[in-house]
Every structure is written in structure tokens, then in C-alpha cells.
Amino acid sequence: MSALWDAFALITEDSPPFAQSEECVRERAYASIALYEQNGRQGVAPFCARATACGAKKLYVPSLDVTDKALDELIAYTLENDVWLWVRCSPTLEDAGKIDSRFGKSAVMLLHECGLLERATVVGGAYLDKDDLSLMAQESVTLVLLPSFDAGYGNGIPPVCAALDKGVRVRLGSGDGVYNPARDMEGEKKLLRLLASAQMNKRDAVSEETAEEMILMP
């Protein structure tokens, strides 16, 4: 079973300064995400000035709806330092609308245009469309779903069946733990199956075997 590690669960008053920045404090309530790591020890820093100053090699980006300067800095830092990204893409209808209105494309398409998609893991994705999923499958981009988080906060149900049909590799996370305090992946798996069946009006829309693969390494 996956060695799951929550990138933000350990943020406390004693955390490094970059974890206490204004941007990160604002995002903490919903940005906490269970990320799988081979040994469960390697940290993912929130994208902010202090994180890049510290030379972080793994960054969490809660939204691409940032200033032009910040986006340019993210692109330059990622490409110049061989950084891996975990990016919340189209997690809510509001966020998807903001990105489309501003850039004329989805967050996934924006990542691709910026040369970042091939070094990114997409998180959330309740409002990913078929073109997004096709591109993700083409570029072998992993999609991390947060069933209890997105259902609990009313973000929506991700297109898990469409993603699987397109050949996207899907994994599970627990989000901030508000609706799954124990970060129980078996619970996330069961909830995902129920949500998928409700969405598709079909019993066992996602099989037990397929769902089990979502919580396995690598």
C-alpha cells in the first residue's frame, strides 16, 4: 500500500518561515494534500518566495490564478532547477472559470503551453474536460483525486471514469483531513467508488480492483 504523506499536515508554528508565509497560511485550510512518496520522508514545499529561496525541488501550487510575475517565476524556477510540481487544476467551477477567462484555456492546457505539464502531477480536477484528460494521458500525467475533501467541501465529483477511459493514471489522496481525519485510504477508495457510481448512474462504475490500484505504489 502507498506510503502516504501529507505535504501540509506538519505545518506548525515551528515550521520553516516559508510554511508560515501569508500565501501559505491562506491556503492551508484546503491546500493540504496527501502525496505519495517512495519512502514517506521527502517534503513538498508550498510555492512561495521562501520555498524557492531555499532551493525546494518539489512544489505544491494551489492555483495557477496568480500574478503574471509569479507565474513567470514559477516557470523559470521549475525549468531551471528540475523541479517537480503538484498543481491543483480545475478543482472548482470558480477556479476553472477564472483560468479560462484570464488565459483562454484550461489550467492543464496552460501548464502544457508553459512547458510544465510533463513535470507535474495534477491534483483535484473536478472540472477537467475531455481535452485535458486526453493531453494528460498523452503526456503520462498522474491525476491525484481527493474524494472526501472535494465531496465534503462541495467542490464536485471528478470525472474518474472518463479519466480511466482515456488512460490517465489515477491515484488517491485525503486532502486536509477534515472529512477523513485518519487519512484512511480504504475509506477514500470506497467513497470514490460510490461517487463514481452516482455520477455514472451505474453500479460498480469503478471496480474494486481498479480502485485498489489507485492506492498502490508506484
mmCIF file of C-alpha atoms in Angstrom:
data_model
loop_
_atom_site.group_PDB
_atom_site.id
_atom_site.type_symbol
_atom_site.label_atom_id
_atom_site.label_comp_id
_atom_site.label_asym_id
_atom_site.label_seq_id
_atom_site.Cartn_x
_atom_site.Cartn_y
_atom_site.Cartn_z
ATOM 1 C CA MET A 1 0.000 0.000 0.000
ATOM 2 C CA SER A 2 1.088 3.547 -0.657
ATOM 3 C CA ALA A 3 3.331 5.351 1.746
ATOM 4 C CA LEU A 4 1.141 8.420 2.004
ATOM 5 C CA TRP A 5 2.456 11.688 3.293
ATOM 6 C CA ASP A 6 0.531 14.919 3.714
ATOM 7 C CA ALA A 7 2.584 17.819 2.433
ATOM 8 C CA PHE A 8 0.921 20.330 4.710
ATOM 9 C CA ALA A 9 -0.112 18.247 7.706
ATOM 10 C CA LEU A 10 3.120 19.001 9.530
ATOM 11 C CA ILE A 11 2.940 22.786 9.166
ATOM 12 C CA THR A 12 3.066 24.206 12.676
ATOM 13 C CA GLU A 13 4.262 27.338 14.438
ATOM 14 C CA ASP A 14 7.717 25.761 14.468
ATOM 15 C CA SER A 15 7.769 25.169 10.697
ATOM 16 C CA PRO A 16 10.288 26.926 8.427
ATOM 17 C CA PRO A 17 9.371 30.527 7.562
ATOM 18 C CA PHE A 18 8.214 29.693 4.038
ATOM 19 C CA ALA A 19 5.465 27.500 5.506
ATOM 20 C CA GLN A 20 4.187 30.426 7.555
ATOM 21 C CA SER A 21 4.074 32.957 4.725
ATOM 22 C CA GLU A 22 0.834 34.832 4.088
ATOM 23 C CA GLU A 23 0.159 32.860 0.918
ATOM 24 C CA CYS A 24 0.579 29.521 2.652
ATOM 25 C CA VAL A 25 -1.423 30.408 5.734
ATOM 26 C CA ARG A 26 -4.281 31.487 3.473
ATOM 27 C CA GLU A 27 -4.189 28.212 1.567
ATOM 28 C CA ARG A 28 -3.619 25.809 4.452
ATOM 29 C CA ALA A 29 -7.282 25.059 5.129
ATOM 30 C CA TYR A 30 -7.784 23.417 1.752
ATOM 31 C CA ALA A 31 -4.322 23.046 0.260
ATOM 32 C CA SER A 32 -3.249 20.177 2.479
ATOM 33 C CA ILE A 33 -2.912 17.139 0.242
ATOM 34 C CA ALA A 34 -1.868 13.552 0.742
ATOM 35 C CA LEU A 35 1.065 12.954 -1.574
ATOM 36 C CA TYR A 36 2.657 9.609 -2.109
ATOM 37 C CA GLU A 37 6.426 9.334 -1.678
ATOM 38 C CA GLN A 38 8.518 6.230 -2.037
ATOM 39 C CA ASN A 39 9.914 6.482 1.485
ATOM 40 C CA GLY A 40 7.381 8.848 3.010
ATOM 41 C CA ARG A 41 10.094 11.309 4.067
ATOM 42 C CA GLN A 42 10.636 13.755 1.233
ATOM 43 C CA GLY A 43 8.839 17.052 1.668
ATOM 44 C CA VAL A 44 6.841 19.155 -0.759
ATOM 45 C CA ALA A 45 7.024 22.888 -0.149
ATOM 46 C CA PRO A 46 4.239 25.365 -0.952
ATOM 47 C CA PHE A 47 5.159 27.631 -3.853
ATOM 48 C CA CYS A 48 6.294 30.965 -2.413
ATOM 49 C CA ALA A 49 9.414 33.119 -2.362
ATOM 50 C CA ARG A 50 10.921 31.469 0.712
ATOM 51 C CA ALA A 51 10.494 27.990 -0.744
ATOM 52 C CA THR A 52 12.310 28.914 -3.938
ATOM 53 C CA ALA A 53 14.989 30.742 -1.950
ATOM 54 C CA CYS A 54 15.548 27.503 -0.020
ATOM 55 C CA GLY A 55 16.006 25.626 -3.300
ATOM 56 C CA ALA A 56 12.939 23.387 -2.942
ATOM 57 C CA LYS A 57 12.811 20.674 -5.590
ATOM 58 C CA LYS A 58 9.154 19.779 -5.082
ATOM 59 C CA LEU A 59 6.477 22.440 -5.041
ATOM 60 C CA TYR A 60 2.755 22.471 -4.384
ATOM 61 C CA VAL A 61 0.789 25.074 -6.371
ATOM 62 C CA PRO A 62 -2.777 25.568 -5.063
ATOM 63 C CA SER A 63 -3.859 27.525 -8.157
ATOM 64 C CA LEU A 64 -2.448 28.961 -11.366
ATOM 65 C CA ASP A 65 -4.551 32.074 -10.831
ATOM 66 C CA VAL A 66 -1.508 34.045 -9.678
ATOM 67 C CA THR A 67 0.075 37.270 -10.890
ATOM 68 C CA ASP A 68 1.910 37.270 -14.204
ATOM 69 C CA LYS A 69 5.143 37.828 -12.301
ATOM 70 C CA ALA A 70 4.529 34.854 -10.030
ATOM 71 C CA LEU A 71 3.649 32.622 -12.978
ATOM 72 C CA ASP A 72 6.815 33.684 -14.821
ATOM 73 C CA GLU A 73 8.840 32.962 -11.679
ATOM 74 C CA LEU A 74 7.238 29.550 -11.307
ATOM 75 C CA ILE A 75 8.024 28.643 -14.915
ATOM 76 C CA ALA A 76 11.621 29.859 -14.729
ATOM 77 C CA TYR A 77 12.338 28.256 -11.358
ATOM 78 C CA THR A 78 10.798 24.921 -12.341
ATOM 79 C CA LEU A 79 12.628 24.617 -15.652
ATOM 80 C CA GLU A 80 15.977 25.906 -14.388
ATOM 81 C CA ASN A 81 16.047 23.739 -11.256
ATOM 82 C CA ASP A 82 14.495 20.481 -12.453
ATOM 83 C CA VAL A 83 11.573 20.893 -10.055
ATOM 84 C CA TRP A 84 8.542 18.609 -9.773
ATOM 85 C CA LEU A 85 5.125 20.221 -9.294
ATOM 86 C CA TRP A 86 1.854 19.188 -7.693
ATOM 87 C CA VAL A 87 -0.740 21.574 -9.152
ATOM 88 C CA ARG A 88 -4.413 21.982 -8.308
ATOM 89 C CA CYS A 89 -6.058 22.141 -11.732
ATOM 90 C CA SER A 90 -9.753 22.949 -12.225
ATOM 91 C CA PRO A 91 -10.624 21.862 -8.670
ATOM 92 C CA THR A 92 -13.784 24.001 -8.599
ATOM 93 C CA LEU A 93 -16.028 25.583 -11.210
ATOM 94 C CA GLU A 94 -14.951 29.020 -9.970
ATOM 95 C CA ASP A 95 -11.243 28.275 -10.325
ATOM 96 C CA ALA A 96 -11.716 26.710 -13.759
ATOM 97 C CA GLY A 97 -13.695 29.766 -14.864
ATOM 98 C CA LYS A 98 -11.063 32.201 -13.640
ATOM 99 C CA ILE A 99 -8.268 30.441 -15.527
ATOM 100 C CA ASP A 100 -10.314 30.171 -18.721
ATOM 101 C CA SER A 101 -11.399 33.806 -18.547
ATOM 102 C CA ARG A 102 -7.885 35.040 -17.969
ATOM 103 C CA PHE A 103 -5.860 32.788 -20.261
ATOM 104 C CA GLY A 104 -8.417 31.469 -22.723
ATOM 105 C CA LYS A 105 -7.559 27.881 -21.837
ATOM 106 C CA SER A 106 -7.779 25.377 -19.021
ATOM 107 C CA ALA A 107 -5.178 25.029 -16.286
ATOM 108 C CA VAL A 108 -3.909 21.772 -17.806
ATOM 109 C CA MET A 109 -3.551 23.401 -21.218
ATOM 110 C CA LEU A 110 -1.793 26.366 -19.587
ATOM 111 C CA LEU A 111 0.698 24.044 -17.897
ATOM 112 C CA HIS A 112 1.337 22.381 -21.244
ATOM 113 C CA GLU A 113 1.832 25.699 -23.029
ATOM 114 C CA CYS A 114 4.295 26.776 -20.330
ATOM 115 C CA GLY A 115 6.299 23.564 -20.658
ATOM 116 C CA LEU A 116 5.409 22.414 -17.150
ATOM 117 C CA LEU A 117 2.869 19.639 -17.698
ATOM 118 C CA GLU A 118 5.444 16.910 -18.247
ATOM 119 C CA ARG A 119 6.926 17.620 -14.833
ATOM 120 C CA ALA A 120 3.636 17.982 -12.975
ATOM 121 C CA THR A 121 1.109 15.894 -11.081
ATOM 122 C CA VAL A 122 -2.443 17.217 -11.376
ATOM 123 C CA VAL A 123 -4.447 17.368 -8.144
ATOM 124 C CA GLY A 124 -8.206 17.613 -7.745
ATOM 125 C CA GLY A 125 -9.602 18.063 -11.228
ATOM 126 C CA ALA A 126 -13.349 18.025 -10.605
ATOM 127 C CA TYR A 127 -13.764 20.160 -13.732
ATOM 128 C CA LEU A 128 -11.209 18.651 -16.075
ATOM 129 C CA ASP A 129 -12.639 18.208 -19.567
ATOM 130 C CA LYS A 130 -12.031 15.533 -22.192
ATOM 131 C CA ASP A 131 -9.282 17.538 -23.899
ATOM 132 C CA ASP A 132 -7.478 17.928 -20.564
ATOM 133 C CA LEU A 133 -7.705 14.188 -19.898
ATOM 134 C CA SER A 134 -6.529 13.276 -23.399
ATOM 135 C CA LEU A 135 -3.495 15.524 -23.050
ATOM 136 C CA MET A 136 -2.734 14.149 -19.587
ATOM 137 C CA ALA A 137 -2.886 10.594 -20.921
ATOM 138 C CA GLN A 138 -0.648 11.555 -23.829
ATOM 139 C CA GLU A 139 1.928 13.119 -21.507
ATOM 140 C CA SER A 140 1.634 10.351 -18.849
ATOM 141 C CA VAL A 141 0.487 12.842 -16.219
ATOM 142 C CA THR A 142 -0.842 11.391 -12.968
ATOM 143 C CA LEU A 143 -4.140 12.640 -11.537
ATOM 144 C CA VAL A 144 -4.483 12.629 -7.737
ATOM 145 C CA LEU A 145 -8.102 12.633 -6.581
ATOM 146 C CA LEU A 146 -9.272 13.769 -3.138
ATOM 147 C CA PRO A 147 -12.713 12.137 -2.762
ATOM 148 C CA SER A 148 -13.614 13.097 0.830
ATOM 149 C CA PHE A 149 -12.085 16.572 0.508
ATOM 150 C CA ASP A 150 -13.889 17.512 -2.718
ATOM 151 C CA ALA A 151 -17.182 15.923 -1.694
ATOM 152 C CA GLY A 152 -17.076 17.476 1.766
ATOM 153 C CA TYR A 153 -16.293 20.981 0.562
ATOM 154 C CA GLY A 154 -18.813 20.736 -2.259
ATOM 155 C CA ASN A 155 -16.215 21.100 -4.990
ATOM 156 C CA GLY A 156 -17.766 18.447 -7.209
ATOM 157 C CA ILE A 157 -17.121 14.914 -8.392
ATOM 158 C CA PRO A 158 -14.067 14.423 -10.614
ATOM 159 C CA PRO A 159 -14.548 12.667 -13.964
ATOM 160 C CA VAL A 160 -12.847 9.489 -12.744
ATOM 161 C CA CYS A 161 -14.471 7.153 -15.275
ATOM 162 C CA ALA A 162 -13.628 9.477 -18.159
ATOM 163 C CA ALA A 163 -10.054 9.734 -16.881
ATOM 164 C CA LEU A 164 -9.712 5.963 -16.697
ATOM 165 C CA ASP A 165 -11.255 5.549 -20.152
ATOM 166 C CA LYS A 166 -8.678 7.973 -21.556
ATOM 167 C CA GLY A 167 -5.857 6.016 -19.924
ATOM 168 C CA VAL A 168 -4.959 8.579 -17.256
ATOM 169 C CA ARG A 169 -3.144 7.166 -14.267
ATOM 170 C CA VAL A 170 -5.255 7.908 -11.183
ATOM 171 C CA ARG A 171 -4.122 7.911 -7.559
ATOM 172 C CA LEU A 172 -5.854 8.874 -4.301
ATOM 173 C CA GLY A 173 -5.132 11.420 -1.592
ATOM 174 C CA SER A 174 -7.008 12.563 1.506
ATOM 175 C CA GLY A 175 -6.834 16.347 1.357
ATOM 176 C CA ASP A 176 -6.686 18.314 4.581
ATOM 177 C CA GLY A 177 -8.188 15.520 6.661
ATOM 178 C CA VAL A 178 -11.271 17.459 7.797
ATOM 179 C CA TYR A 179 -13.562 14.791 6.363
ATOM 180 C CA ASN A 180 -11.081 11.952 6.806
ATOM 181 C CA PRO A 181 -9.062 12.715 9.957
ATOM 182 C CA ALA A 182 -7.334 9.330 9.939
ATOM 183 C CA ARG A 183 -6.419 9.771 6.251
ATOM 184 C CA ASP A 184 -7.754 6.270 5.660
ATOM 185 C CA MET A 185 -7.129 5.353 2.042
ATOM 186 C CA GLU A 186 -9.537 2.425 2.194
ATOM 187 C CA GLY A 187 -12.223 4.932 3.121
ATOM 188 C CA GLU A 188 -11.215 7.207 0.242
ATOM 189 C CA LYS A 189 -11.353 4.237 -2.118
ATOM 190 C CA LYS A 190 -14.858 3.257 -1.033
ATOM 191 C CA LEU A 191 -16.110 6.826 -1.278
ATOM 192 C CA LEU A 192 -14.639 7.231 -4.750
ATOM 193 C CA ARG A 193 -16.452 4.114 -5.933
ATOM 194 C CA LEU A 194 -19.756 5.374 -4.536
ATOM 195 C CA LEU A 195 -19.319 8.816 -6.089
ATOM 196 C CA ALA A 196 -18.396 7.344 -9.467
ATOM 197 C CA SER A 197 -21.444 5.065 -9.430
ATOM 198 C CA ALA A 198 -23.698 8.006 -8.563
ATOM 199 C CA GLN A 199 -22.137 10.125 -11.282
ATOM 200 C CA MET A 200 -22.444 7.436 -13.958
ATOM 201 C CA ASN A 201 -25.819 6.034 -12.789
ATOM 202 C CA LYS A 202 -24.196 2.623 -12.842
ATOM 203 C CA ARG A 203 -23.385 0.202 -10.098
ATOM 204 C CA ASP A 204 -19.668 -0.551 -9.709
ATOM 205 C CA ALA A 205 -18.743 2.102 -12.283
ATOM 206 C CA VAL A 206 -15.210 1.776 -10.878
ATOM 207 C CA SER A 207 -14.361 -1.796 -9.984
ATOM 208 C CA GLU A 208 -12.847 -2.845 -6.671
ATOM 209 C CA GLU A 209 -9.699 -3.936 -8.482
ATOM 210 C CA THR A 210 -9.315 -0.650 -10.329
ATOM 211 C CA ALA A 211 -9.881 1.376 -7.171
ATOM 212 C CA GLU A 212 -7.346 -0.740 -5.276
ATOM 213 C CA GLU A 213 -4.703 0.106 -7.871
ATOM 214 C CA MET A 214 -5.218 3.785 -7.086
ATOM 215 C CA ILE A 215 -3.771 3.385 -3.604
ATOM 216 C CA LEU A 216 -0.810 1.248 -4.573
ATOM 217 C CA MET A 217 2.753 2.341 -5.319
ATOM 218 C CA PRO A 218 4.343 3.409 -7.518
#
